[in-house]
Short mmCIF file of C-alpha atoms (C1' of nucleotides) in Angstrom, two decimals:
data_model
loop_
_atom_site.label_atom_id
_atom_site.label_comp_id
_atom_site.label_asym_id
_atom_site.label_seq_id
_atom_site.Cartn_x
_atom_site.Cartn_y
_atom_site.Cartn_z
CA MET A 1 -17.92 -44.51 -19.25
CA SER A 2 -17.29 -41.90 -21.89
CA THR A 3 -20.30 -40.46 -23.59
CA LYS A 4 -18.15 -38.84 -26.21
CA SER A 5 -19.55 -39.31 -29.65
CA GLU A 6 -17.56 -39.71 -32.82
CA GLY A 7 -15.93 -36.42 -33.73
CA THR A 8 -16.13 -34.94 -30.26
CA LEU A 9 -12.93 -33.06 -29.58
CA ARG A 10 -11.45 -32.48 -26.17
CA ARG A 11 -12.01 -28.77 -25.54
CA ILE A 12 -10.48 -27.26 -22.44
CA ALA A 13 -10.90 -23.62 -21.46
CA HIS A 14 -8.66 -21.48 -19.32
CA LEU A 15 -10.37 -18.42 -17.87
CA ASP A 16 -8.39 -15.62 -16.31
CA MET A 17 -9.99 -12.57 -14.71
CA ASP A 18 -8.53 -9.30 -16.03
CA ALA A 19 -6.47 -7.36 -13.44
CA PHE A 20 -8.72 -9.01 -10.87
CA TYR A 21 -7.96 -7.15 -7.61
CA ALA A 22 -7.81 -3.81 -9.36
CA SER A 23 -11.03 -4.46 -11.28
CA VAL A 24 -12.84 -5.36 -8.06
CA GLU A 25 -11.62 -2.10 -6.51
CA LEU A 26 -12.92 -0.15 -9.51
CA LEU A 27 -16.39 -1.50 -8.80
CA ARG A 28 -16.25 0.37 -5.47
CA TYR A 29 -14.46 3.40 -6.81
CA PRO A 30 -15.84 3.91 -10.31
CA GLN A 31 -14.38 7.41 -10.28
CA LEU A 32 -10.95 5.78 -10.74
CA LYS A 33 -11.82 4.11 -14.04
CA GLY A 34 -9.15 4.71 -16.66
CA LEU A 35 -6.59 5.98 -14.12
CA PRO A 36 -3.37 4.27 -13.07
CA VAL A 37 -4.23 2.37 -9.88
CA VAL A 38 -2.06 -0.16 -8.03
CA ILE A 39 -2.99 -2.51 -5.21
CA GLY A 40 -0.46 -3.52 -2.56
CA GLY A 41 1.80 -2.27 0.18
CA ALA A 42 1.85 -2.79 3.91
CA ARG A 43 -1.75 -3.28 4.84
CA ARG A 44 -1.98 -0.98 7.84
CA GLU A 45 -0.30 2.06 6.38
CA VAL A 46 -2.23 1.93 3.11
CA ASP A 47 -5.49 1.27 4.92
CA GLU A 48 -5.00 4.34 7.08
CA ALA A 49 -4.14 6.55 4.14
CA LEU A 50 -7.33 5.47 2.42
CA ARG A 51 -9.44 6.05 5.51
CA ARG A 52 -8.08 9.56 5.81
CA ALA A 53 -9.00 10.16 2.16
CA GLN A 54 -12.50 8.86 2.68
CA GLY A 55 -13.45 10.87 5.75
CA GLU A 56 -17.23 10.70 6.18
CA ARG A 57 -18.02 10.26 2.50
CA PRO A 58 -19.51 7.23 0.78
CA LEU A 59 -16.83 5.32 -1.17
CA GLY A 60 -18.12 6.29 -4.60
CA GLN A 61 -17.89 9.99 -3.71
CA ILE A 62 -14.28 10.26 -2.63
CA PRO A 63 -12.82 12.84 -5.02
CA VAL A 64 -10.04 11.47 -7.21
CA ASP A 65 -7.64 14.08 -5.86
CA ALA A 66 -8.12 12.82 -2.30
CA PHE A 67 -6.89 9.25 -2.93
CA PRO A 68 -3.45 8.27 -1.61
CA ARG A 69 -0.71 8.30 -4.23
CA LEU A 70 2.23 6.01 -4.74
CA LYS A 71 4.67 8.88 -4.24
CA ASP A 72 3.41 9.46 -0.69
CA TYR A 73 4.03 5.90 0.44
CA SER A 74 7.23 5.10 2.31
CA GLY A 75 6.84 1.52 3.61
CA ARG A 76 8.02 -1.77 2.11
CA GLY A 77 5.97 -4.06 -0.07
CA VAL A 78 5.17 -4.96 -3.64
CA ILE A 79 2.39 -4.41 -6.13
CA THR A 80 -0.08 -7.28 -6.28
CA THR A 81 -2.10 -5.92 -9.19
CA ALA A 82 -2.04 -2.85 -11.41
CA THR A 83 -4.77 -1.51 -13.72
CA TYR A 84 -4.02 -1.53 -17.42
CA ALA A 85 -3.62 2.25 -17.26
CA ALA A 86 -0.84 1.77 -14.69
CA ARG A 87 0.81 -0.98 -16.74
CA GLN A 88 1.41 1.59 -19.47
CA PHE A 89 4.03 3.04 -17.16
CA GLY A 90 5.80 -0.29 -16.80
CA VAL A 91 4.29 -0.90 -13.39
CA GLY A 92 3.04 -4.42 -12.67
CA SER A 93 2.74 -7.37 -10.31
CA ALA A 94 5.62 -8.14 -7.95
CA LEU A 95 7.34 -4.79 -8.56
CA GLY A 96 8.57 -3.12 -5.37
CA LEU A 97 6.49 -0.09 -4.45
CA MET A 98 9.49 2.18 -4.15
CA LYS A 99 10.55 1.34 -7.67
CA ALA A 100 6.99 1.70 -8.90
CA ALA A 101 6.76 5.16 -7.36
CA LYS A 102 9.62 6.30 -9.57
CA LEU A 103 7.93 4.99 -12.71
CA CYS A 104 4.47 6.33 -11.92
CA PRO A 105 4.42 8.58 -8.82
CA GLN A 106 0.88 9.79 -9.48
CA ALA A 107 -0.62 6.27 -9.46
CA ILE A 108 -3.30 5.77 -6.85
CA LEU A 109 -2.38 3.20 -4.18
CA LEU A 110 -5.08 1.03 -2.62
CA PRO A 111 -4.77 -1.64 0.10
CA VAL A 112 -5.50 -5.31 -0.63
CA ASP A 113 -8.88 -6.49 0.57
CA PHE A 114 -8.88 -10.28 0.32
CA ALA A 115 -12.35 -10.69 1.79
CA GLN A 116 -13.74 -8.65 -1.07
CA TYR A 117 -11.76 -10.53 -3.74
CA ARG A 118 -12.80 -13.88 -2.29
CA HIS A 119 -16.41 -12.79 -2.48
CA TYR A 120 -16.15 -11.94 -6.17
CA SER A 121 -14.08 -15.07 -6.76
CA GLN A 122 -16.87 -17.25 -5.41
CA ALA A 123 -19.40 -15.28 -7.44
CA PHE A 124 -17.70 -15.73 -10.82
CA LYS A 125 -16.89 -19.39 -10.13
CA ALA A 126 -20.52 -20.11 -9.24
CA ILE A 127 -21.58 -18.57 -12.55
CA ILE A 128 -19.15 -20.85 -14.38
CA THR A 129 -20.19 -24.08 -12.68
CA ASP A 130 -23.84 -23.24 -13.38
CA ILE A 131 -22.97 -23.31 -17.07
CA ALA A 132 -20.12 -25.86 -17.15
CA PRO A 133 -19.80 -28.04 -14.03
CA VAL A 134 -16.29 -29.47 -14.55
CA MET A 135 -14.14 -26.62 -13.25
CA GLU A 136 -10.71 -26.64 -11.66
CA ASN A 137 -9.65 -23.87 -9.28
CA ARG A 138 -6.28 -22.30 -9.97
CA GLY A 139 -6.20 -19.68 -7.29
CA ILE A 140 -8.48 -16.75 -6.69
CA ASP A 141 -8.77 -15.42 -10.24
CA GLU A 142 -8.20 -18.37 -12.60
CA VAL A 143 -9.88 -21.62 -13.52
CA TYR A 144 -9.77 -24.40 -16.07
CA ILE A 145 -13.09 -25.60 -17.46
CA ASP A 146 -13.78 -28.78 -19.40
CA PHE A 147 -16.01 -27.71 -22.32
CA THR A 148 -15.90 -31.11 -24.03
CA LEU A 149 -19.30 -32.44 -23.03
CA VAL A 150 -21.06 -29.17 -22.26
CA PRO A 151 -23.88 -28.25 -24.64
CA GLY A 152 -22.44 -25.74 -27.10
CA GLY A 153 -18.89 -26.53 -25.98
CA GLN A 154 -17.93 -27.76 -29.43
CA ARG A 155 -19.44 -24.95 -31.47
CA GLU A 156 -16.83 -22.83 -33.19
CA GLY A 157 -14.19 -24.68 -31.21
CA GLY A 158 -15.67 -23.49 -27.92
CA ARG A 159 -16.05 -19.84 -28.81
CA VAL A 160 -19.82 -19.82 -28.38
CA LEU A 161 -19.65 -21.20 -24.86
CA ALA A 162 -16.69 -19.00 -23.96
CA ARG A 163 -18.69 -15.97 -25.05
CA LEU A 164 -21.65 -17.06 -22.94
CA VAL A 165 -19.50 -17.53 -19.83
CA GLN A 166 -17.71 -14.25 -20.37
CA LYS A 167 -20.92 -12.29 -20.92
CA THR A 168 -22.73 -13.83 -17.95
CA ILE A 169 -19.84 -13.04 -15.62
CA TYR A 170 -19.83 -9.46 -16.87
CA ASP A 171 -23.59 -9.04 -16.61
CA VAL A 172 -23.72 -10.34 -13.06
CA THR A 173 -20.49 -8.93 -11.58
CA GLY A 174 -19.35 -6.14 -13.90
CA LEU A 175 -15.96 -7.87 -14.22
CA THR A 176 -14.22 -8.85 -17.45
CA CYS A 177 -12.15 -11.93 -18.13
CA SER A 178 -10.15 -13.54 -20.90
CA VAL A 179 -10.69 -17.06 -22.13
CA GLY A 180 -8.60 -19.48 -24.16
CA VAL A 181 -10.06 -22.72 -25.49
CA ALA A 182 -7.76 -25.46 -26.74
CA PRO A 183 -7.28 -29.25 -26.77
CA ASN A 184 -5.67 -29.22 -23.30
CA LYS A 185 -4.77 -27.12 -20.27
CA LEU A 186 -1.27 -26.24 -21.45
CA LEU A 187 -2.49 -24.67 -24.70
CA ALA A 188 -5.63 -23.17 -23.17
CA LYS A 189 -3.50 -21.34 -20.63
CA MET A 190 -1.37 -19.83 -23.38
CA ALA A 191 -4.44 -19.00 -25.47
CA SER A 192 -6.14 -17.05 -22.69
CA GLU A 193 -3.32 -14.52 -22.89
CA PHE A 194 -3.63 -13.95 -26.63
CA ASN A 195 -6.41 -11.36 -26.56
CA LYS A 196 -6.23 -9.93 -23.07
CA PRO A 197 -8.14 -8.08 -21.69
CA ASN A 198 -11.74 -9.16 -22.26
CA GLY A 199 -10.73 -11.46 -25.12
CA ILE A 200 -11.32 -14.95 -26.39
CA ALA A 201 -8.85 -17.11 -28.33
CA ILE A 202 -9.47 -20.49 -29.87
CA VAL A 203 -6.60 -22.86 -30.56
CA PHE A 204 -6.70 -26.19 -32.39
CA GLU A 205 -4.04 -28.86 -32.63
CA GLU A 206 -3.23 -27.78 -36.16
CA ASP A 207 -2.41 -24.23 -34.97
CA LEU A 208 0.65 -25.47 -33.08
CA GLN A 209 3.33 -24.49 -35.60
CA THR A 210 1.80 -21.15 -36.57
CA ASN A 211 0.53 -19.87 -33.19
CA ILE A 212 2.56 -21.63 -30.52
CA TRP A 213 6.00 -22.32 -31.91
CA PRO A 214 6.88 -18.63 -32.45
CA LEU A 215 6.24 -17.92 -28.75
CA ALA A 216 8.98 -17.59 -26.13
CA CYS A 217 9.60 -20.71 -24.01
CA ARG A 218 8.72 -18.59 -20.98
CA LYS A 219 5.09 -18.65 -22.14
CA ILE A 220 4.89 -22.31 -21.18
CA ASN A 221 3.32 -22.58 -17.74
CA GLY A 222 6.08 -24.26 -15.74
CA ILE A 223 9.06 -22.65 -17.44
CA GLY A 224 10.10 -19.83 -15.14
CA PRO A 225 12.96 -17.34 -15.18
CA LYS A 226 15.69 -19.86 -14.21
CA THR A 227 14.81 -22.50 -16.76
CA ASP A 228 14.29 -19.83 -19.40
CA GLU A 229 17.80 -18.48 -18.81
CA LYS A 230 19.25 -21.96 -18.99
CA LEU A 231 17.42 -22.61 -22.25
CA LYS A 232 18.66 -19.35 -23.71
CA GLY A 233 22.18 -20.34 -22.73
CA LEU A 234 21.67 -23.46 -24.81
CA GLY A 235 20.50 -21.40 -27.75
CA ILE A 236 16.78 -22.00 -27.30
CA SER A 237 14.44 -19.02 -27.15
CA THR A 238 11.19 -20.12 -28.76
CA ILE A 239 8.94 -23.11 -28.28
CA GLY A 240 9.62 -24.07 -31.89
CA GLU A 241 13.35 -24.23 -31.17
CA LEU A 242 12.61 -26.33 -28.11
CA ALA A 243 10.59 -28.71 -30.28
CA GLN A 244 13.62 -29.28 -32.50
CA ARG A 245 15.64 -30.86 -29.69
CA GLU A 246 15.63 -34.58 -29.21
CA LEU A 247 14.18 -36.24 -26.14
CA ASP A 248 17.53 -37.63 -24.98
CA TRP A 249 19.20 -34.27 -25.33
CA LEU A 250 16.52 -32.61 -23.18
CA ILE A 251 16.78 -35.37 -20.57
CA ASP A 252 20.57 -35.00 -20.47
CA HIS A 253 20.26 -31.29 -19.74
CA PHE A 254 17.15 -31.10 -17.58
CA GLY A 255 16.70 -34.53 -16.03
CA GLN A 256 14.32 -37.37 -16.77
CA LYS A 257 11.15 -35.75 -15.57
CA THR A 258 11.59 -32.17 -16.71
CA GLY A 259 13.20 -33.20 -19.98
CA ALA A 260 10.34 -35.50 -20.92
CA TRP A 261 7.80 -32.90 -19.86
CA MET A 262 9.47 -30.20 -22.00
CA PHE A 263 9.57 -32.54 -24.97
CA ASP A 264 5.80 -33.00 -24.79
CA ALA A 265 5.05 -29.37 -23.93
CA ALA A 266 6.88 -28.11 -27.02
CA ARG A 267 4.60 -30.37 -29.08
CA GLY A 268 1.47 -29.10 -27.37
CA ILE A 269 0.94 -32.44 -25.65
CA ASP A 270 -0.67 -32.38 -22.19
CA ASN A 271 -2.97 -35.09 -20.87
CA ARG A 272 -3.67 -33.68 -17.42
CA PRO A 273 -7.36 -33.89 -16.56
CA VAL A 274 -9.40 -30.97 -15.27
CA THR A 275 -9.56 -31.77 -11.56
CA THR A 276 -12.56 -30.56 -9.61
CA GLU A 277 -11.37 -31.51 -6.11
CA SER A 278 -8.04 -31.48 -4.32
CA GLU A 279 -6.81 -31.86 -0.75
CA PRO A 280 -4.48 -29.29 0.77
CA VAL A 281 -0.90 -30.40 1.50
CA SER A 282 0.07 -27.63 3.88
CA MET A 283 -1.13 -24.41 5.44
CA SER A 284 1.08 -21.53 6.44
CA ARG A 285 1.22 -17.95 7.60
CA GLU A 286 4.11 -15.59 7.19
CA THR A 287 4.78 -11.92 7.65
CA THR A 288 7.37 -9.40 6.57
CA PHE A 289 8.09 -6.99 9.41
CA GLU A 290 7.75 -3.26 9.02
CA ARG A 291 11.43 -3.06 9.98
CA ASP A 292 14.04 -5.79 10.28
CA LEU A 293 14.10 -7.38 13.73
CA HIS A 294 16.88 -8.95 15.76
CA ALA A 295 16.26 -12.19 17.65
CA VAL A 296 17.85 -10.88 20.84
CA ARG A 297 17.32 -7.14 20.76
CA ASP A 298 13.70 -7.44 19.54
CA LYS A 299 12.94 -10.64 21.38
CA ALA A 300 9.61 -9.53 22.86
CA GLU A 301 8.21 -8.17 19.62
CA LEU A 302 9.38 -11.22 17.68
CA GLY A 303 7.87 -13.54 20.27
CA LEU A 304 4.47 -11.90 19.94
CA ILE A 305 4.56 -12.13 16.16
CA PHE A 306 5.68 -15.77 16.34
CA THR A 307 2.83 -16.69 18.67
CA ARG A 308 0.31 -14.84 16.52
CA LEU A 309 1.43 -16.68 13.38
CA CYS A 310 1.01 -20.02 15.19
CA GLU A 311 -2.47 -19.00 16.34
CA GLN A 312 -3.40 -17.98 12.81
CA VAL A 313 -2.23 -21.27 11.28
CA ALA A 314 -4.04 -23.20 14.01
CA ALA A 315 -7.24 -21.23 13.34
CA ASP A 316 -6.89 -21.89 9.59
CA LEU A 317 -6.47 -25.63 10.22
CA GLN A 318 -9.46 -25.73 12.54
CA ARG A 319 -11.67 -23.67 10.26
CA HIS A 320 -10.95 -26.00 7.33
CA GLY A 321 -11.01 -29.15 9.46
CA TYR A 322 -7.42 -30.38 9.11
CA LEU A 323 -4.68 -31.67 11.39
CA GLY A 324 -0.99 -31.71 10.55
CA LYS A 325 2.14 -33.29 11.97
CA THR A 326 5.03 -31.58 10.21
CA ILE A 327 5.58 -28.17 11.77
CA GLY A 328 8.04 -25.80 10.20
CA ILE A 329 9.34 -22.26 10.23
CA LYS A 330 10.68 -20.00 7.55
CA LEU A 331 13.08 -17.15 8.11
CA ARG A 332 14.21 -14.46 5.75
CA TYR A 333 17.24 -12.44 6.75
CA ASP A 334 17.93 -8.79 6.02
CA ASP A 335 20.01 -9.85 3.00
CA PHE A 336 16.92 -11.64 1.67
CA LYS A 337 18.42 -15.09 2.09
CA SER A 338 15.83 -17.58 3.31
CA LEU A 339 15.95 -20.76 5.31
CA THR A 340 13.51 -23.36 6.57
CA ARG A 341 13.54 -25.79 9.47
CA ASP A 342 10.90 -28.37 10.16
CA GLN A 343 10.13 -31.19 12.49
CA THR A 344 7.66 -34.02 12.22
CA SER A 345 5.91 -34.96 15.40
CA ASP A 346 4.20 -38.30 16.00
CA VAL A 347 0.79 -36.78 16.63
CA PHE A 348 -1.42 -34.79 14.33
CA THR A 349 -2.45 -31.42 15.70
CA ALA A 350 -4.25 -28.17 15.01
CA ASP A 351 -3.52 -26.74 18.44
CA ALA A 352 -1.83 -23.35 18.58
CA ARG A 353 0.24 -24.10 21.68
CA THR A 354 1.49 -27.43 20.32
CA ILE A 355 2.41 -25.78 17.04
CA ARG A 356 4.12 -22.96 18.92
CA LYS A 357 6.16 -25.41 20.97
CA ILE A 358 7.45 -27.43 18.00
CA ALA A 359 7.98 -24.34 15.86
CA GLY A 360 10.01 -22.97 18.77
CA LEU A 361 12.29 -26.01 18.60
CA CYS A 362 12.74 -25.42 14.88
CA LEU A 363 13.67 -21.80 15.52
CA LYS A 364 16.37 -22.90 17.95
CA ARG A 365 18.08 -24.81 15.13
CA ALA A 366 18.41 -21.71 12.96
CA PRO A 367 21.21 -19.14 13.12
CA LEU A 368 19.87 -15.93 14.66
CA GLU A 369 22.75 -13.48 14.64
CA GLN A 370 21.57 -11.65 11.57
CA ARG A 371 18.52 -9.40 11.48
CA LEU A 372 15.29 -10.90 10.18
CA ARG A 373 12.82 -9.40 7.76
CA LEU A 374 10.32 -12.28 7.63
CA LEU A 375 9.03 -15.03 9.84
CA GLY A 376 6.67 -17.81 8.76
CA VAL A 377 5.03 -20.86 10.32
CA ARG A 378 3.89 -23.85 8.30
CA VAL A 379 1.99 -27.04 9.09
CA GLY A 380 2.23 -29.89 6.59
CA SER A 381 1.43 -33.61 6.26
CA LEU A 382 -2.23 -32.74 6.63
CA VAL A 383 -5.08 -35.15 7.26
CA LYS A 384 -8.79 -34.43 7.62
CA ALA A 385 -9.85 -34.01 11.24
CA GLN A 386 -12.51 -36.47 12.36
CA PRO A 387 -15.73 -34.47 12.60
"C1'" DT B 1 14.26 2.83 -0.24
"C1'" DC B 2 14.66 -3.00 -3.85
"C1'" DT B 3 12.17 -7.64 -3.50
"C1'" DG B 4 4.29 -9.99 -0.35
"C1'" DG B 5 1.91 -14.06 1.03
"C1'" DG B 6 -0.03 -18.44 0.09
"C1'" DG B 7 0.72 -22.49 -2.06
"C1'" DT B 8 2.56 -27.04 -5.07
"C1'" DC B 9 5.95 -30.09 -6.74
"C1'" DC B 10 10.65 -31.88 -7.37
"C1'" DT B 11 15.32 -33.26 -5.95
"C1'" DA B 12 18.69 -35.22 -3.12
"C1'" DG B 13 20.95 -37.18 0.84
"C1'" DG B 14 20.63 -39.84 5.02
"C1'" DA B 15 18.15 -42.89 8.25
"C1'" DC B 16 16.07 -47.02 8.71
"C1'" DC B 17 13.94 -51.34 7.48
"C1'" DC B 18 13.45 -55.73 4.95
"C1'" DT C 1 36.80 -59.41 2.98
"C1'" DC C 2 34.35 -57.14 -1.52
"C1'" DT C 3 30.14 -53.94 -0.38
"C1'" DG C 4 23.23 -55.48 -2.07
"C1'" DG C 5 19.32 -53.83 -3.36
"C1'" DG C 6 14.87 -51.56 -2.71
"C1'" DG C 7 11.35 -48.71 -0.40
"C1'" DT C 8 9.78 -45.12 2.59
"C1'" DC C 9 10.17 -41.32 5.61
"C1'" DC C 10 12.35 -37.10 6.99
"C1'" DT C 11 14.63 -32.73 6.10
"C1'" DA C 12 16.30 -28.66 3.32
"C1'" DG C 13 16.34 -26.14 -0.54
"C1'" DG C 14 14.74 -24.42 -4.85
"C1'" DA C 15 11.75 -23.52 -8.93
"C1'" DC C 16 7.49 -22.10 -10.06
"C1'" DC C 17 2.68 -20.31 -9.88
"C1'" DC C 18 -1.19 -17.06 -8.61
#
DNA sequence: TCTGGGGTCCTAGGACCC
DNA sequence: TCTGGGGTCCTAGGACCC
């Protein structure tokens, strides 16, 4: 089954588009190149501000001074992406806009435009699969690519092919990306960050101690803020320090599964294949309100939003051809505490009214005295609809 | 004036069945 | 009268990722 010849090394690439949303926006607004720009905020308000700035002009001719600024925004929301110029000010993904406005009030604020990002996402992924067909989607702006059997994939450890992919994407779309090539996904993911933006990094097994072990544990994809804190509490900050711990010790502290995984990860071991296809497990829609709502006092408004979310999930299911039988809701209260309730029905559905009915039962099981800031509807246990 | 939206996977307890 | 085991499904919460 394998056509690997003697001496063929497993070479896996991780490709990450640089500041993807922001870079796509700069294609439309080249006059903003080099300036601090952030994408995010409540869609409607930011959209309107931009439309006012545009007036009757073509997009490329809106004067820089006319663009909406962070300091003029007063709604809730977070930054999804910031240009590198904005990152100089300490502004980046997931930062609240109000906090960001203090750090960089003059930054230009643009609304998210998912349709546009999806378009460019499909474009750069098509370029990749033309060159190297075994590609795994990791969201809108990232992929893994198996270079192992691709012509040129072994040359200079994958650098030649990485350069070709990177250059072709740039020539066709005008967008830059960063690529890491390594023996597996775990190391490739770390490598792609080494020379960001518009960089390439090549990692071999023998680079583990010199290039990987000095890194913070947090750089391992799968070790988040909580686990990182716990590790620090145990005196472990770097991957090298993690590698010094015994398997049993890690299992004692983190459980069988996580402990064993960490043990391997610290040694650069990762046998996960590059997966080209996957089935969705759930689909959901959620929304944070412009102001916190009360279940009784804002009943009508809440009801409309609830129904709309159910209709959106139903439309998503239908569009993609799936049915689900576990219907759930998610609430977030004004103190940011969240809760979920779900119920599995005995029939699979993609019908908005059915979803609304069951989601309504879920809502009844949740405490509703406190004001809400978010409501979500989820459908899980998906199966393909018969065509 | 903090803190989006769309996902995946894991854990853990209880129900229920053999 | 002591307390048996798996296995699977359901539910809730939490960590993590993009």
